[in-house]
Coordinates of C-alpha atoms in Angstrom, one line a residue:
M1 CA 31.9 -34.8 17.8
S2 CA 34.9 -35.6 19.9
Q3 CA 38.0 -37.4 18.5
S4 CA 37.4 -40.4 20.8
S5 CA 33.8 -40.8 19.6
S6 CA 34.9 -40.5 16.0
R7 CA 37.3 -43.4 16.6
Q8 CA 34.6 -45.4 18.3
M9 CA 32.4 -44.9 15.3
E10 CA 35.3 -46.1 13.1
G11 CA 35.8 -49.1 15.4
K12 CA 32.1 -50.1 15.0
R13 CA 32.6 -50.5 11.3
Q14 CA 35.0 -53.3 11.9
T15 CA 32.5 -55.4 13.9
G16 CA 29.8 -57.4 12.2
R17 CA 29.9 -59.3 9.0
R18 CA 30.5 -56.6 6.4
T19 CA 31.3 -52.9 6.6
L20 CA 29.4 -50.2 4.7
A21 CA 32.3 -49.9 2.4
Q22 CA 32.3 -53.6 1.6
R23 CA 28.5 -53.5 1.0
M24 CA 28.9 -50.5 -1.3
M25 CA 31.7 -52.2 -3.2
K26 CA 29.3 -55.0 -4.3
K27 CA 27.2 -52.3 -6.1
C28 CA 30.2 -50.7 -7.9
E29 CA 31.7 -51.2 -11.4
C30 CA 35.4 -51.6 -12.0
I31 CA 37.1 -48.8 -13.9
D32 CA 39.0 -49.9 -17.0
G33 CA 39.1 -53.5 -15.8
D34 CA 41.0 -52.6 -12.6
T35 CA 39.2 -54.5 -9.8
S36 CA 40.9 -52.3 -7.1
I37 CA 39.2 -49.0 -8.4
R38 CA 35.4 -49.0 -8.1
K39 CA 33.1 -46.4 -9.6
L40 CA 30.2 -45.6 -7.2
P41 CA 26.7 -46.1 -8.6
R42 CA 24.6 -43.0 -9.0
K43 CA 21.0 -42.0 -9.6
E44 CA 20.3 -38.9 -11.7
V45 CA 18.2 -36.3 -9.8
M46 CA 18.6 -33.4 -12.1
K47 CA 20.5 -32.8 -15.4
D48 CA 20.5 -29.4 -17.3
P49 CA 22.7 -29.8 -20.4
Q50 CA 22.2 -26.2 -21.5
N51 CA 23.7 -24.8 -18.3
R52 CA 25.9 -27.9 -17.6
L53 CA 24.3 -28.6 -14.2
A54 CA 23.7 -32.0 -12.6
K55 CA 22.7 -33.6 -9.3
Y56 CA 23.1 -37.2 -8.4
E57 CA 22.3 -39.4 -5.5
I58 CA 25.1 -41.9 -4.7
G59 CA 25.0 -45.4 -3.6
G60 CA 22.0 -47.1 -5.1
S61 CA 18.2 -46.8 -4.4
K62 CA 18.2 -45.8 -0.7
P63 CA 16.8 -42.2 -0.6
A64 CA 18.5 -39.5 1.5
S65 CA 17.0 -39.3 5.0
G66 CA 17.4 -37.0 8.0
S67 CA 19.0 -33.6 8.0
G68 CA 21.9 -33.1 5.7
K69 CA 24.8 -30.7 5.2
V70 CA 26.1 -29.1 1.9
L71 CA 29.8 -28.6 1.1
M72 CA 30.9 -26.6 -2.0
L73 CA 34.4 -27.0 -3.4
V74 CA 35.9 -24.2 -5.6
G75 CA 39.3 -23.4 -6.8
A76 CA 41.7 -23.1 -9.7
T77 CA 42.1 -25.7 -12.4
G78 CA 44.6 -28.3 -11.3
A79 CA 44.3 -27.6 -7.5
G80 CA 43.2 -31.1 -6.8
K81 CA 39.4 -30.8 -6.3
S82 CA 38.6 -34.1 -8.0
T83 CA 41.1 -36.1 -6.0
L84 CA 39.9 -34.5 -2.8
I85 CA 36.3 -35.4 -3.5
N86 CA 37.4 -39.0 -4.2
G87 CA 39.1 -39.0 -0.9
I88 CA 36.0 -37.7 0.9
V89 CA 33.8 -40.6 -0.4
N90 CA 36.4 -43.1 0.7
Y91 CA 36.5 -41.6 4.1
V92 CA 32.7 -41.2 4.7
Y93 CA 32.0 -44.7 3.5
G94 CA 34.6 -46.1 5.8
V95 CA 37.1 -47.6 3.4
R96 CA 40.0 -49.2 5.5
W97 CA 43.6 -49.4 4.6
E98 CA 43.4 -53.2 4.4
D99 CA 40.5 -53.1 2.0
N100 CA 41.6 -54.2 -1.5
F101 CA 39.5 -51.6 -3.3
R102 CA 39.2 -47.8 -3.5
F103 CA 36.1 -45.8 -4.5
K104 CA 36.1 -43.2 -7.3
L105 CA 33.2 -40.7 -7.7
I106 CA 35.0 -38.5 -10.3
V107 CA 37.0 -40.3 -13.0
D108 CA 40.3 -38.8 -14.2
E109 CA 39.9 -35.6 -16.2
G110 CA 41.6 -37.2 -19.2
V111 CA 39.1 -40.0 -19.6
E112 CA 36.5 -37.9 -21.3
P113 CA 37.0 -35.4 -24.2
Q114 CA 37.5 -31.9 -23.0
S115 CA 34.2 -30.7 -24.5
Q116 CA 32.3 -33.3 -22.5
S117 CA 34.4 -33.4 -19.4
Q118 CA 32.6 -33.9 -16.1
T119 CA 34.7 -31.1 -14.6
K120 CA 33.1 -28.6 -17.0
W121 CA 29.8 -29.1 -15.2
I122 CA 28.6 -28.0 -11.7
T123 CA 27.7 -31.3 -10.1
A124 CA 26.1 -32.0 -6.7
Y125 CA 26.6 -35.5 -5.3
T126 CA 24.3 -36.4 -2.4
L127 CA 25.7 -39.2 -0.2
P128 CA 22.7 -40.4 1.9
Y129 CA 23.2 -41.3 5.5
R130 CA 23.0 -45.0 6.2
K131 CA 24.3 -47.5 8.8
G132 CA 28.0 -47.4 8.9
F133 CA 28.4 -43.9 7.5
I134 CA 31.2 -42.0 9.2
L135 CA 29.1 -38.8 9.5
P136 CA 25.9 -38.6 11.5
H137 CA 24.1 -36.9 8.5
T138 CA 23.6 -37.0 4.8
L139 CA 26.3 -35.1 2.9
T140 CA 26.0 -33.2 -0.4
V141 CA 29.3 -32.3 -2.1
I142 CA 29.2 -29.7 -4.9
D143 CA 32.0 -29.9 -7.4
T144 CA 32.6 -26.9 -9.6
P145 CA 34.8 -26.3 -12.8
G146 CA 38.2 -24.8 -12.2
F147 CA 38.5 -21.0 -12.4
G148 CA 41.4 -19.7 -14.5
D149 CA 41.1 -22.5 -17.1
T150 CA 42.9 -22.5 -20.4
E151 CA 39.7 -21.2 -22.1
G152 CA 40.2 -17.9 -20.4
I153 CA 38.2 -15.2 -18.8
Q154 CA 35.1 -15.9 -20.8
A155 CA 35.0 -19.4 -19.4
D156 CA 35.1 -17.9 -15.9
E157 CA 32.2 -15.6 -16.7
N158 CA 30.3 -18.6 -18.0
L159 CA 31.0 -20.4 -14.7
T160 CA 29.5 -17.4 -12.7
N161 CA 26.4 -17.8 -14.8
Q162 CA 26.4 -21.6 -14.1
I163 CA 26.6 -21.1 -10.4
R164 CA 23.8 -18.6 -10.4
E165 CA 21.6 -21.0 -12.4
F166 CA 22.4 -23.8 -10.1
F167 CA 21.5 -21.9 -6.9
N168 CA 18.3 -20.8 -8.6
K169 CA 17.2 -24.5 -9.0
G170 CA 16.6 -24.8 -5.3
G171 CA 14.6 -27.5 -3.5
S172 CA 15.3 -31.2 -4.1
I173 CA 16.8 -30.7 -7.5
G174 CA 19.3 -28.0 -6.3
V175 CA 20.4 -26.7 -2.9
D176 CA 18.9 -24.1 -0.6
Q177 CA 21.7 -23.7 1.8
L178 CA 25.5 -24.1 2.3
D179 CA 27.3 -25.4 5.3
G180 CA 30.8 -25.0 4.0
I181 CA 32.5 -23.2 1.1
C182 CA 36.1 -24.5 0.6
F183 CA 38.8 -23.1 -1.5
V184 CA 41.1 -25.9 -2.7
V185 CA 44.6 -24.6 -3.0
Q186 CA 48.0 -26.1 -3.6
A187 CA 50.4 -26.1 -0.6
S188 CA 53.5 -25.0 -2.5
L189 CA 52.4 -21.6 -3.6
P190 CA 54.9 -19.1 -2.0
R191 CA 52.9 -16.1 -3.2
L192 CA 49.8 -15.4 -5.2
T193 CA 50.3 -14.4 -8.8
H194 CA 47.9 -11.9 -10.4
T195 CA 46.1 -14.9 -11.9
Q196 CA 45.6 -16.5 -8.6
K197 CA 44.4 -13.3 -7.0
Y198 CA 42.0 -12.9 -9.8
I199 CA 40.7 -16.5 -9.2
F200 CA 40.1 -15.8 -5.4
S201 CA 38.6 -12.4 -6.1
S202 CA 36.2 -13.9 -8.8
I203 CA 35.0 -16.7 -6.5
L204 CA 34.5 -14.5 -3.4
A205 CA 32.6 -12.0 -5.6
L206 CA 29.9 -14.6 -6.1
F207 CA 28.8 -14.8 -2.5
G208 CA 27.0 -12.7 0.1
K209 CA 28.8 -11.4 3.2
D210 CA 26.9 -13.9 5.4
V211 CA 28.9 -16.9 4.1
E212 CA 32.2 -15.5 5.5
T213 CA 31.9 -17.7 8.6
I214 CA 31.8 -20.9 6.6
V215 CA 34.7 -20.2 4.2
N216 CA 37.7 -22.6 4.7
L217 CA 40.9 -23.5 3.0
L218 CA 41.6 -27.1 1.9
I219 CA 45.3 -27.2 1.2
T220 CA 46.4 -30.0 -1.1
F221 CA 49.7 -31.8 -1.9
C222 CA 50.9 -31.2 1.7
D223 CA 53.7 -32.8 3.6
N224 CA 54.1 -32.3 7.4
K225 CA 55.6 -28.9 7.0
T226 CA 53.8 -25.6 7.2
P227 CA 52.4 -24.9 3.7
P228 CA 53.9 -21.7 2.1
V229 CA 50.5 -20.9 0.7
L230 CA 49.2 -19.9 4.1
A231 CA 51.5 -16.9 4.2
A232 CA 50.5 -16.0 0.6
I233 CA 46.8 -16.2 1.5
K234 CA 47.4 -14.0 4.6
D235 CA 49.3 -11.4 2.5
A236 CA 46.5 -11.3 0.0
H237 CA 43.8 -10.7 2.7
I238 CA 41.7 -13.7 1.5
P239 CA 38.9 -14.1 4.1
H240 CA 38.6 -17.6 5.7
T241 CA 37.8 -19.1 9.0
S242 CA 40.1 -22.2 9.1
S243 CA 42.6 -24.1 7.0
F244 CA 43.1 -27.9 6.7
T245 CA 45.9 -29.8 5.0
F246 CA 45.7 -32.9 2.8
N247 CA 48.1 -35.1 1.0
N248 CA 46.6 -36.1 -2.3
S249 CA 48.3 -39.5 -2.3
A250 CA 46.5 -40.6 0.9
F251 CA 43.4 -42.4 -0.6
S252 CA 44.9 -43.4 -3.9
V253 CA 47.3 -45.9 -2.4
S254 CA 46.3 -49.5 -1.6
S255 CA 47.5 -52.3 0.7
S256 CA 47.7 -54.4 -2.5
D257 CA 50.5 -52.2 -3.9
K258 CA 54.1 -53.4 -4.1
P259 CA 55.5 -54.6 -0.7
D260 CA 58.3 -52.0 -0.7
S261 CA 55.7 -49.2 -0.9
T262 CA 53.3 -50.6 1.7
H263 CA 54.8 -48.9 4.7
L264 CA 54.9 -45.5 3.1
G265 CA 51.3 -46.0 1.7
M266 CA 50.0 -46.9 5.2
A267 CA 51.6 -43.7 6.6
F268 CA 49.9 -41.6 3.8
W269 CA 46.6 -43.4 4.6
K270 CA 46.7 -42.6 8.3
M271 CA 47.6 -39.0 7.5
G272 CA 44.6 -38.7 5.1
T273 CA 42.2 -40.2 7.6
K274 CA 43.4 -37.8 10.3
S275 CA 43.0 -34.8 8.0
F276 CA 39.4 -35.7 7.0
R277 CA 38.5 -36.4 10.6
K278 CA 39.8 -33.0 11.7
F279 CA 38.0 -31.2 8.8
F280 CA 34.6 -32.9 9.3
K281 CA 34.7 -32.3 13.0
S282 CA 34.9 -28.6 12.3
F283 CA 32.5 -28.8 9.4
Q284 CA 29.7 -30.3 11.5
K285 CA 29.8 -27.3 13.8
N286 CA 28.9 -24.9 11.0
D287 CA 25.5 -23.4 11.0
P288 CA 23.8 -23.5 7.6
V289 CA 23.7 -20.3 5.6
S290 CA 20.7 -19.5 3.4
L291 CA 21.5 -18.7 -0.3
T292 CA 19.1 -15.8 -0.3
L293 CA 21.8 -13.1 0.0
T294 CA 24.1 -14.9 -2.3
K295 CA 21.4 -15.2 -5.0
E296 CA 20.8 -11.4 -4.6
V297 CA 24.6 -10.8 -5.1
L298 CA 24.6 -13.0 -8.3
E299 CA 21.5 -11.2 -9.7
Q300 CA 23.0 -7.7 -9.0
R301 CA 26.3 -8.8 -10.6
K302 CA 24.5 -10.1 -13.6
H303 CA 22.6 -6.8 -13.9
L304 CA 25.9 -4.8 -13.4
E305 CA 27.7 -6.8 -16.2
T306 CA 24.8 -6.1 -18.5
L307 CA 24.7 -2.4 -17.7
L308 CA 28.5 -2.1 -18.3
Q309 CA 28.1 -3.9 -21.6
G310 CA 25.5 -1.4 -22.6
I311 CA 27.3 1.6 -21.3
L312 CA 30.5 1.0 -23.3
P313 CA 29.1 1.3 -26.8
Q314 CA 26.8 4.1 -25.8
L315 CA 29.7 6.0 -24.2
K316 CA 31.7 5.5 -27.4
T317 CA 28.8 6.7 -29.5
A318 CA 28.2 9.8 -27.3
L319 CA 31.9 10.6 -27.3
G320 CA 32.0 10.1 -31.0
M321 CA 29.1 12.6 -31.3
L322 CA 31.1 15.0 -29.3
E323 CA 34.1 14.5 -31.6
Q324 CA 31.8 14.9 -34.6
L325 CA 30.4 18.1 -33.0
R326 CA 33.9 19.4 -32.5
E327 CA 34.9 18.7 -36.1
T328 CA 31.7 20.2 -37.4
H329 CA 32.1 23.3 -35.2
A330 CA 35.7 23.7 -36.5
A331 CA 34.5 23.4 -40.1
L332 CA 31.7 25.9 -39.6
R333 CA 33.9 28.4 -37.9
Q334 CA 36.5 28.0 -40.7
H335 CA 33.9 28.5 -43.4
K336 CA 31.9 31.2 -41.7
T337 CA 32.4 33.5 -44.6
E338 CA 30.8 30.9 -47.0
M339 CA 28.0 30.4 -44.6
D340 CA 27.2 34.1 -44.4
A341 CA 27.2 34.2 -48.2
N342 CA 25.0 31.0 -48.3
R343 CA 27.7 29.1 -50.3
D344 CA 28.1 25.3 -50.0
F345 CA 31.4 23.7 -48.8
T346 CA 32.5 20.2 -47.8
F347 CA 34.2 18.9 -44.6
T348 CA 35.2 15.5 -43.2
V349 CA 33.9 14.1 -39.9
K350 CA 34.0 10.7 -38.1
V351 CA 30.6 9.2 -37.6
S352 CA 29.5 6.2 -35.5
K353 CA 27.9 3.3 -37.4
H354 CA 26.9 -0.3 -36.6
R355 CA 27.5 -3.5 -38.4
K356 CA 26.4 -7.1 -37.9
V357 CA 28.9 -9.6 -36.5
E358 CA 28.0 -13.3 -37.0
L359 CA 27.9 -15.5 -33.9
H360 CA 29.4 -18.9 -33.3
P361 CA 26.8 -21.7 -33.5
G362 CA 25.0 -22.3 -30.1
T363 CA 25.7 -18.7 -29.0
H364 CA 22.7 -16.6 -28.1
V365 CA 22.1 -12.8 -27.9
T366 CA 19.4 -10.3 -27.1
N367 CA 19.2 -7.6 -29.8
C368 CA 16.8 -4.7 -29.9
L369 CA 15.3 -4.4 -33.4
K370 CA 14.1 -0.8 -32.9
C371 CA 17.5 0.5 -31.6
C372 CA 19.7 -1.8 -33.7
F373 CA 21.5 -2.4 -30.5
T374 CA 22.9 -5.5 -28.7
C375 CA 21.5 -5.4 -25.2
H376 CA 23.0 -8.6 -23.8
Y377 CA 25.7 -10.8 -25.2
P378 CA 26.2 -13.7 -24.6
C379 CA 22.6 -14.3 -23.4
Y380 CA 21.5 -17.6 -21.9
I381 CA 17.9 -17.3 -23.0
P382 CA 17.5 -18.5 -26.6
K383 CA 13.8 -18.2 -27.1
D384 CA 12.3 -14.8 -28.1
K385 CA 9.1 -15.5 -26.0
D386 CA 11.3 -15.7 -22.9
K387 CA 13.3 -12.5 -23.4
A388 CA 11.5 -10.8 -20.5
R389 CA 13.8 -13.0 -18.3
C390 CA 17.0 -11.6 -20.0
A391 CA 19.5 -9.9 -17.7
A392 CA 19.0 -6.6 -19.6
M393 CA 15.4 -6.3 -18.5
H394 CA 14.5 -4.3 -15.5
H395 CA 11.4 -3.0 -13.7
D396 CA 11.1 0.8 -14.0
D397 CA 8.1 2.4 -12.3
G398 CA 6.2 -0.9 -12.4
V399 CA 6.9 -1.5 -16.1
Q400 CA 9.4 -4.0 -17.4
R401 CA 11.8 -2.4 -19.9
C402 CA 15.2 -2.9 -21.3
A403 CA 17.7 -1.1 -19.0
V404 CA 20.4 -1.1 -21.8
C405 CA 19.1 -0.1 -25.2
P406 CA 19.0 3.6 -26.0
M407 CA 15.2 3.9 -26.2
K408 CA 14.5 1.6 -23.2
C409 CA 12.2 -0.6 -25.2
L410 CA 9.8 -3.2 -24.0
P411 CA 11.2 -6.8 -23.9
I412 CA 8.7 -8.4 -26.2
P413 CA 8.4 -8.2 -29.2
L414 CA 11.3 -5.8 -29.8
H415 CA 14.0 -7.9 -28.3
V416 CA 15.0 -11.1 -30.1
N417 CA 17.7 -13.7 -30.5
N418 CA 19.6 -13.5 -33.8
Q419 CA 22.6 -15.2 -35.3
F420 CA 24.5 -11.9 -35.1
R421 CA 25.3 -9.1 -32.7
F422 CA 25.6 -5.4 -33.4
E423 CA 29.1 -3.8 -33.2
F424 CA 29.7 -0.1 -33.4
Y425 CA 32.6 1.4 -35.3
E426 CA 33.8 4.8 -36.6
E427 CA 34.1 5.8 -40.2
E428 CA 35.0 9.0 -41.9
E429 CA 32.4 10.7 -44.1
T430 CA 32.4 13.8 -46.2
H431 CA 29.5 16.1 -45.5
T432 CA 28.4 19.3 -47.2
Y433 CA 27.2 22.4 -45.4
F434 CA 23.9 22.3 -47.2
E435 CA 23.2 18.7 -46.2
V436 CA 23.8 19.4 -42.5
K437 CA 21.7 22.6 -42.8
R438 CA 18.8 20.9 -44.4
K439 CA 18.8 18.1 -41.9
Y440 CA 18.6 20.4 -38.8
E441 CA 16.2 22.9 -40.4
A442 CA 13.8 20.0 -41.2
A443 CA 14.1 18.8 -37.6
T444 CA 13.6 22.3 -36.0
E445 CA 11.2 23.6 -38.7
R446 CA 13.0 26.9 -38.8
H447 CA 15.7 28.7 -40.8
L448 CA 19.1 28.2 -39.1
K449 CA 22.2 30.3 -39.3
Y450 CA 25.7 29.7 -37.8
Q451 CA 24.8 29.9 -34.1
G452 CA 21.4 28.2 -34.5
L453 CA 23.0 25.3 -36.3
L454 CA 25.5 24.8 -33.5
K455 CA 22.7 24.8 -31.0
A456 CA 20.8 22.2 -33.0
L457 CA 23.9 20.0 -33.0
C458 CA 24.1 20.4 -29.2
K459 CA 20.6 19.3 -28.7
D460 CA 21.3 16.0 -30.4
F461 CA 24.3 15.4 -28.2
I462 CA 22.5 16.4 -25.0
E463 CA 19.8 13.8 -25.7
E464 CA 22.4 11.1 -26.0
R465 CA 24.3 12.4 -22.9
M466 CA 21.1 12.2 -20.7
K467 CA 20.5 8.6 -21.7
L468 CA 24.0 7.6 -21.0
L469 CA 24.1 9.4 -17.6
E470 CA 21.0 7.5 -16.6
L471 CA 22.8 4.2 -17.4
T472 CA 25.8 5.3 -15.4
R473 CA 23.6 6.2 -12.5
K474 CA 22.0 2.7 -12.5
A475 CA 25.4 1.1 -12.7
H476 CA 26.6 3.2 -9.8
E477 CA 23.6 2.2 -7.7
C478 CA 24.4 -1.5 -8.6
L479 CA 28.0 -1.1 -7.5
Q480 CA 26.9 0.5 -4.2
E481 CA 24.5 -2.4 -3.5
L482 CA 27.3 -4.9 -4.2
E483 CA 29.5 -3.0 -1.7
R484 CA 26.8 -3.5 0.9
I485 CA 26.0 -7.2 0.4
A486 CA 28.9 -9.0 -1.4
L487 CA 31.8 -10.7 0.2
K488 CA 34.1 -9.2 -2.5
P489 CA 32.3 -6.3 -4.2
N490 CA 34.1 -5.8 -7.5
P491 CA 36.2 -8.6 -9.2
L492 CA 36.4 -6.5 -12.4
S493 CA 39.3 -4.4 -11.0
I494 CA 41.9 -7.1 -11.7
Q495 CA 43.5 -5.2 -14.5
E496 CA 47.0 -6.7 -14.0
Y497 CA 45.6 -10.2 -14.6
I498 CA 44.0 -9.2 -17.9
D499 CA 47.2 -7.5 -19.0
I500 CA 49.1 -10.7 -18.4
L501 CA 46.6 -12.7 -20.4
I502 CA 46.8 -10.3 -23.3
E503 CA 50.6 -10.4 -23.4
T504 CA 50.5 -14.3 -23.2
E505 CA 48.1 -14.4 -26.2
K506 CA 50.3 -12.1 -28.2
R507 CA 53.4 -14.1 -27.4
E508 CA 51.9 -17.6 -28.1
A509 CA 49.8 -16.4 -31.1
K510 CA 47.6 -19.6 -31.1
L511 CA 44.7 -20.0 -33.5
G512 CA 42.0 -17.4 -32.7
Y513 CA 44.2 -15.3 -30.5
T514 CA 43.2 -12.0 -32.1
Q515 CA 39.5 -12.6 -31.1
R516 CA 40.5 -13.6 -27.6
I517 CA 42.6 -10.4 -27.2
K518 CA 39.6 -8.4 -28.3
Y519 CA 37.5 -10.1 -25.7
L520 CA 40.1 -9.5 -23.0
A521 CA 40.4 -5.8 -24.0
D522 CA 36.6 -5.5 -23.7
A523 CA 36.8 -7.1 -20.2
K524 CA 39.5 -4.7 -19.2
E525 CA 37.6 -1.7 -20.4
K526 CA 34.5 -2.9 -18.4
G527 CA 36.7 -3.2 -15.3
Q528 CA 38.1 0.3 -15.7
L529 CA 34.6 1.7 -16.2
A530 CA 33.4 -0.1 -13.1
E531 CA 36.2 1.5 -11.1
K532 CA 35.3 5.0 -12.4
L533 CA 31.6 4.4 -11.7
K534 CA 32.3 3.9 -8.0
G535 CA 32.8 7.7 -7.7
N536 CA 31.1 10.7 -9.3
F537 CA 32.1 9.7 -12.8
N538 CA 31.4 12.3 -15.6
P539 CA 32.6 10.9 -18.9
F540 CA 32.2 14.3 -20.6
E541 CA 34.1 16.6 -18.3
E542 CA 37.4 16.5 -20.2
Y543 CA 35.6 17.2 -23.5
M544 CA 33.7 20.2 -22.0
K545 CA 37.0 21.6 -20.8
D546 CA 38.6 21.1 -24.2
F547 CA 35.7 22.8 -26.0
G548 CA 35.9 25.8 -23.7
E549 CA 39.6 26.2 -24.4
K550 CA 39.0 26.1 -28.1
G551 CA 36.5 29.0 -28.0
M552 CA 33.2 27.1 -28.2
D553 CA 30.4 28.4 -26.0
I554 CA 29.9 25.5 -23.6
S555 CA 26.7 27.1 -22.3
L556 CA 25.2 25.6 -25.4
F557 CA 25.4 22.3 -23.6
D558 CA 23.3 23.5 -20.6
P559 CA 20.0 21.6 -20.5
D560 CA 18.5 24.0 -18.0
P561 CA 14.7 24.1 -18.8
V562 CA 14.3 27.5 -17.1
K563 CA 16.8 29.1 -19.4
D564 CA 15.1 27.3 -22.3
E565 CA 11.7 28.8 -21.5
A566 CA 13.1 32.3 -21.1
L567 CA 14.6 32.1 -24.6
A568 CA 12.1 29.9 -26.3
A569 CA 10.8 32.7 -28.6
G570 CA 13.6 32.1 -31.0
A571 CA 16.9 31.8 -29.2
E572 CA 16.9 28.1 -30.2
Y573 CA 18.7 27.0 -27.0
C574 CA 19.5 23.4 -26.5
T575 CA 16.9 21.4 -24.5
N576 CA 16.9 17.9 -23.2

């Protein structure tokens, strides 16, 4: 649409008895008794309190008609998204400077309690096309919660899950396409901090590569100067097609303000109208992008997060078994004389155990009752009968199994939601030689001496190692797929951001900070593991080298079945 035709359309609004804005104003309610601020009427199309998702149709009973476009706004907390959306509705409904009212779609964030704040929800607002509408089509605006909120990295992970659930709604109650994804950023940022880089990285990681052509910057709190944030965005290599500047005061001022502010207010108004006209002229040229690839990215990322969550405790358990094996080996070697004489002795080793950790009310989990293992936490599926839809479940050779728990159990009835999760920890125990000997002789059904006992210990470790390596293989495949399809493959590598959050928590020491630090440390550990999994990661390589240097026969760890068969008559070689 040309600039002249846009102005002609705006001119047509002023002819006739009442403009669209004036007709809409009659349907609106005043906010806090202020007749100049009007809350637009809305009709609920979809509301999902569990995932905090909503969709509304704005402007009364007239249904949306004709082809529409979908605009999604994302950004950091405090970037000005709510103010910008309120500006959009004033522009598209044709509010004029001389009108003595302004529309608000989103009320101020402080009006509602934080726990119920509208900005904690993902909300789609459909503005149906009607006579007098500035745009030639229906417009749907998607408002999202701010990344990098005070609730921390866990809130950001929850937002990722919210977006995935919203896109999966589809059809009339959700959205099937996007015509624009806009980063809302403040003009004054001279450079991006680690926190801001994390925010951009996290948002870009949600989308498929095919949305890159519709990503734009909406720069808020601008004056007429070149915004410093543009250089910061360029230095950080944030992909985007275009940038548009806005002054957030533009649509909040009114002609009914004090006389001495009227001239400045009118200048702001004209500036705002010009900014929106320029943006929507570009927006209307965008071809719609299907959400198919983006939904695939979100599913892969959910699967990766779950795999990493499962790998970490199993890696610690396997490495703990190696340490236990090292300590046992050292004790057996030290007491070889007693063993040869069949005399008992004691030694101390660290063993891996699990305990139950109570969950906060309203938090859900997927636990495997057979493995005593937490396969997915937090999980967004509370009902046991629906656990087949948990992110931990995966199809393997046509059979759906848990991809995380050690025994790869079936989803139902072994996986359930409890009011606790399993947590692994290490504890020192005193063992006796006779106890260890009896345990492995019962398992192998044969009499074991020094070397045979070591080989039996090795067999236990190899079984754990093979399970873990299968998990790391799947995580590696998931990372490779994200490299192929995601706009930003791996947001988990923002270690500096997590370090800053940990230091801030330590410094401020607010209530509950120790638990938040633990969560941040877990997130950092997952990020480091994801980086390692990109390559040919072998978590046991250093241990094998250490064992070799300490005189232990590392061929005991060889799971070669040919070698096993050749020595099966009594060599008691380790098998997998």
